[in-house]
PDB file of C-alpha atoms in Angstrom:
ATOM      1  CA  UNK A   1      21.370  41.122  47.978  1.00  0.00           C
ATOM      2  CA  UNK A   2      20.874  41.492  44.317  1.00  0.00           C
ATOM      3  CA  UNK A   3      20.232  39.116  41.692  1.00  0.00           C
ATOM      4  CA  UNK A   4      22.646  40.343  39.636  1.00  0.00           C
ATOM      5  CA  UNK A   5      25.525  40.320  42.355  1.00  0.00           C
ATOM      6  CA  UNK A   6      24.361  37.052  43.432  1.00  0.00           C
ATOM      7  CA  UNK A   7      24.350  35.326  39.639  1.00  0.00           C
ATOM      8  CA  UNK A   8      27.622  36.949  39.060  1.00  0.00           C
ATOM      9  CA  UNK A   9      29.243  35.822  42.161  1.00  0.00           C
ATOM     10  CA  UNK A  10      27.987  31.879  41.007  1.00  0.00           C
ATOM     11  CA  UNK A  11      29.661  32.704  37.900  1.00  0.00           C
ATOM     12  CA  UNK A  12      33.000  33.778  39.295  1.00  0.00           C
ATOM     13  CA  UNK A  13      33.114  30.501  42.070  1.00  0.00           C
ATOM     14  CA  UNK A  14      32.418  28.317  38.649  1.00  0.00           C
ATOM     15  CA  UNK A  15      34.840  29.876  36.666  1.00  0.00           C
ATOM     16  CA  UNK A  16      37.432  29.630  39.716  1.00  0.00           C
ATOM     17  CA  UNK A  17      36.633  26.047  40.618  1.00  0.00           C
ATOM     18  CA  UNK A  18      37.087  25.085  36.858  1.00  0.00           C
ATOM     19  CA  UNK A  19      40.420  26.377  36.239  1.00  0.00           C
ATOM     20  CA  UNK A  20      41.880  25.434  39.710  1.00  0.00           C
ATOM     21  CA  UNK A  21      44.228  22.967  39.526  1.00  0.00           C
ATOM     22  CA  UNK A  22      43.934  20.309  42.421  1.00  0.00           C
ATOM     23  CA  UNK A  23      40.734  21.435  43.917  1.00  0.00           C
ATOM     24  CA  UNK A  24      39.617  25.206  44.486  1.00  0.00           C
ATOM     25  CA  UNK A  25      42.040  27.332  46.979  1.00  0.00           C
ATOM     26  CA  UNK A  26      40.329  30.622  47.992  1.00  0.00           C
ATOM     27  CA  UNK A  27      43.354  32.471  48.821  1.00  0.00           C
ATOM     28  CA  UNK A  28      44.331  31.521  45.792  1.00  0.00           C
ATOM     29  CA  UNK A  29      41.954  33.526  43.999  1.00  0.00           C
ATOM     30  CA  UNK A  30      42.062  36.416  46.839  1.00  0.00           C
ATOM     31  CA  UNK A  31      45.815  36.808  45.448  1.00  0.00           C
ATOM     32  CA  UNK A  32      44.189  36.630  42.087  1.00  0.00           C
ATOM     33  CA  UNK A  33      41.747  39.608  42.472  1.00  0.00           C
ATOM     34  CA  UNK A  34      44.697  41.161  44.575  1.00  0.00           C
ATOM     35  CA  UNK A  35      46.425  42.647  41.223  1.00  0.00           C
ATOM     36  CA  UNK A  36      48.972  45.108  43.318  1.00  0.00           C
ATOM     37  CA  UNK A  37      49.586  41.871  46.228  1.00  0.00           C
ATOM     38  CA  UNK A  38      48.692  44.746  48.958  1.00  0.00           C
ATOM     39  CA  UNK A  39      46.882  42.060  50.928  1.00  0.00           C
ATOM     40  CA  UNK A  40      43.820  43.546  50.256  1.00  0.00           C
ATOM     41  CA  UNK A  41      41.565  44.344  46.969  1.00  0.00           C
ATOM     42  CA  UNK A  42      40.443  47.513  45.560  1.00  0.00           C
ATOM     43  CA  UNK A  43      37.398  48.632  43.711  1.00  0.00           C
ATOM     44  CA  UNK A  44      39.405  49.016  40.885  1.00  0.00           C
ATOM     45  CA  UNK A  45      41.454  45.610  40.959  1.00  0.00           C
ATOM     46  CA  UNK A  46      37.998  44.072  41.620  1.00  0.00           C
ATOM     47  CA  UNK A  47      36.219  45.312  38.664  1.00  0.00           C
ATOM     48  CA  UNK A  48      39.832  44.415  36.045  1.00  0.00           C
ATOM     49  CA  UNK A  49      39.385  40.851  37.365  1.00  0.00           C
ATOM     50  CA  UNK A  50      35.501  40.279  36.909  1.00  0.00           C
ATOM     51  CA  UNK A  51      35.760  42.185  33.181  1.00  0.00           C
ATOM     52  CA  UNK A  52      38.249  39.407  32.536  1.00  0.00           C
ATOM     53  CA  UNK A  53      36.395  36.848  33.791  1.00  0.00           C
ATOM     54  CA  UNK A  54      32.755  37.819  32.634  1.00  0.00           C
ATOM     55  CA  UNK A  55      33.750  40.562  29.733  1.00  0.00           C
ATOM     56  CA  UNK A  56      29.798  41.734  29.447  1.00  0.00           C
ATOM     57  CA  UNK A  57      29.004  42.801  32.894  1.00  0.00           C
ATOM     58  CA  UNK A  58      27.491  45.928  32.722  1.00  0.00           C
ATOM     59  CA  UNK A  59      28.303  49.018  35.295  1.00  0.00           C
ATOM     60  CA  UNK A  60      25.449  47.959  37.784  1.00  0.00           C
ATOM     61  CA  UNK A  61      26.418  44.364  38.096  1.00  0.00           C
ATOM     62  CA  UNK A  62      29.778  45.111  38.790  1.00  0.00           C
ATOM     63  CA  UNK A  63      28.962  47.858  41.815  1.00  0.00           C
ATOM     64  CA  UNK A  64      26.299  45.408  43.093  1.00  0.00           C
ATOM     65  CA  UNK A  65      29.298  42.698  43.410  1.00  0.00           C
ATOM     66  CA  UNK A  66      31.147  45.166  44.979  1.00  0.00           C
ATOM     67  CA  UNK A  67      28.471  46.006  47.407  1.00  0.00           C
ATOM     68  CA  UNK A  68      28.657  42.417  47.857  1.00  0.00           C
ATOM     69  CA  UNK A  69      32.379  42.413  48.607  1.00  0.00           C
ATOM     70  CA  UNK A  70      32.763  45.161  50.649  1.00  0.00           C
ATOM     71  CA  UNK A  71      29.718  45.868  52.946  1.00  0.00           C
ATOM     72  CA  UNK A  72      31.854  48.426  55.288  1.00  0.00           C
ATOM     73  CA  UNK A  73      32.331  50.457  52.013  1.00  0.00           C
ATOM     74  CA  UNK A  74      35.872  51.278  52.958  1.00  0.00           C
ATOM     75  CA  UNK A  75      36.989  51.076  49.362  1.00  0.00           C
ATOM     76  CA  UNK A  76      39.225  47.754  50.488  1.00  0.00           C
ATOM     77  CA  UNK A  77      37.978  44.110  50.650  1.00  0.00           C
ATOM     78  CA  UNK A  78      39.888  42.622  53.277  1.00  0.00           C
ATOM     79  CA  UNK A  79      40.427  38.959  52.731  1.00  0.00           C
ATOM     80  CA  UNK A  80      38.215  38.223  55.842  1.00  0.00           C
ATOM     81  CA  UNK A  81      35.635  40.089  53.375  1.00  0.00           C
ATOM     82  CA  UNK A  82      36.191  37.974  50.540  1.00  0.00           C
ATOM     83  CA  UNK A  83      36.311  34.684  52.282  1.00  0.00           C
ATOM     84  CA  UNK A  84      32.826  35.565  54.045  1.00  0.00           C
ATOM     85  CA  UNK A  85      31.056  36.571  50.808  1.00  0.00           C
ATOM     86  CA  UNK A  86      32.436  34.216  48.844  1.00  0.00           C
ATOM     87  CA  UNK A  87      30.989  31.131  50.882  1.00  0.00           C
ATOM     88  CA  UNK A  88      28.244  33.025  53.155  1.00  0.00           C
ATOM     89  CA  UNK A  89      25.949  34.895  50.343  1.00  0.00           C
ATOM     90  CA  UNK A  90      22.438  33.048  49.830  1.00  0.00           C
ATOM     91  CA  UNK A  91      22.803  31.662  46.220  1.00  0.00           C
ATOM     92  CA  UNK A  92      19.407  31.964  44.822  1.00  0.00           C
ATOM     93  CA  UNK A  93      20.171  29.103  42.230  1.00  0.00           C
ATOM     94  CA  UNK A  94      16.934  26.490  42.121  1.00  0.00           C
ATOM     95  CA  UNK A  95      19.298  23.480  42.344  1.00  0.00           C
ATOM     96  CA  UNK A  96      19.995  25.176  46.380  1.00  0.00           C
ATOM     97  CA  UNK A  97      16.895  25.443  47.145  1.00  0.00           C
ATOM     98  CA  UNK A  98      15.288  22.209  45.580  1.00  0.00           C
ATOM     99  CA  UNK A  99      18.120  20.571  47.282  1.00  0.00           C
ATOM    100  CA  UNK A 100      17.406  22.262  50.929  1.00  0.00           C
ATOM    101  CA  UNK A 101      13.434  21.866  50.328  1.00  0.00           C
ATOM    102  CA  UNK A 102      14.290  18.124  49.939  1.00  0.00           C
ATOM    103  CA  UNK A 103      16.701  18.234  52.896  1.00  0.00           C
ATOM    104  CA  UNK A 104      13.928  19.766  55.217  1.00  0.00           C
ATOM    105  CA  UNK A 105      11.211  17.140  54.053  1.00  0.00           C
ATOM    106  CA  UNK A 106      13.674  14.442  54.846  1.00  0.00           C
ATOM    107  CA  UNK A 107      14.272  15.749  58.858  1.00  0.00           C
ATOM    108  CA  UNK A 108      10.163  16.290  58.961  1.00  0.00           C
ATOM    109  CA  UNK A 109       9.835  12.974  57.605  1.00  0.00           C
ATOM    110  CA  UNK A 110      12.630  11.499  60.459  1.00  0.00           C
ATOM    111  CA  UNK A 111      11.329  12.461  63.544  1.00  0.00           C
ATOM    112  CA  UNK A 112       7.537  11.893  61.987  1.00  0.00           C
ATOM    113  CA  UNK A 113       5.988   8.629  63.697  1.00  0.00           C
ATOM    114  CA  UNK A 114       4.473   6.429  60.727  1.00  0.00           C
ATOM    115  CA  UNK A 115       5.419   8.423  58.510  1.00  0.00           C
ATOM    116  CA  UNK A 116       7.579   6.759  55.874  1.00  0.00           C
ATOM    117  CA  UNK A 117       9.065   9.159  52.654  1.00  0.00           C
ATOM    118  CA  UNK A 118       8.849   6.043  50.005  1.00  0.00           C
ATOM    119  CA  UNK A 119       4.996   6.048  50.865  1.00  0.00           C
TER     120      UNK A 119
END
């Protein structure tokens, strides 16, 4: 998965989670990238939404999202599409993966006789 695609798609769950009123509702924002309410979002309806969120995306950012989106290439992400991208992609944000290095010290560290983290 790209960089780019993967940075954007941070951008777009921070920019969602900050303007969602009472918590973040993912078919909420399906229905928001779903301009024409066909149930399903286009290429097109895509690329309107993330030029409104993020203005400066440039042409190859927005087709690598959109290779993100829609890995059958049908030309339609299906909500099932958007739901599985949306929380399945591999962030590579070093937050993650300080936060899952730390997690996989602490099971060594568990099931380690003797050994203690604090020492």
């Amino acid at each position: 998965m790209s960089e780019i695609a993967v940075k954007t798609l941070v951008h777009v769950r921070e920019k969602a989670s900050a303007s969602a009123e009472g918590g973040f509702n993912l078919k909420a924002a399906f229905a928001q990238f779903d301009v024409d309410g066909d149930g399903s979002i286009s290429h097109e309806e895509l690329t309107t939404v993330l030029l409104s969120i993020i203005p400066e995306l440039a042409y190859d950012q927005i087709l690598a999202v959109i290779d993100m989106f829609d890995p059958n290439h049908d030309g339609d992400i299906a909500y099932v599409e958007f739901a599985h991208t949306f929380y399945n992609c591999e962030i590579n944000d070093n937050k993650l993966k300080a936060k899952k290095a730390m997690m996989r010290v602490r099971k060594m560290a568990s099931t380690k006789k003797g050994f203690h983290l604090r020492e």
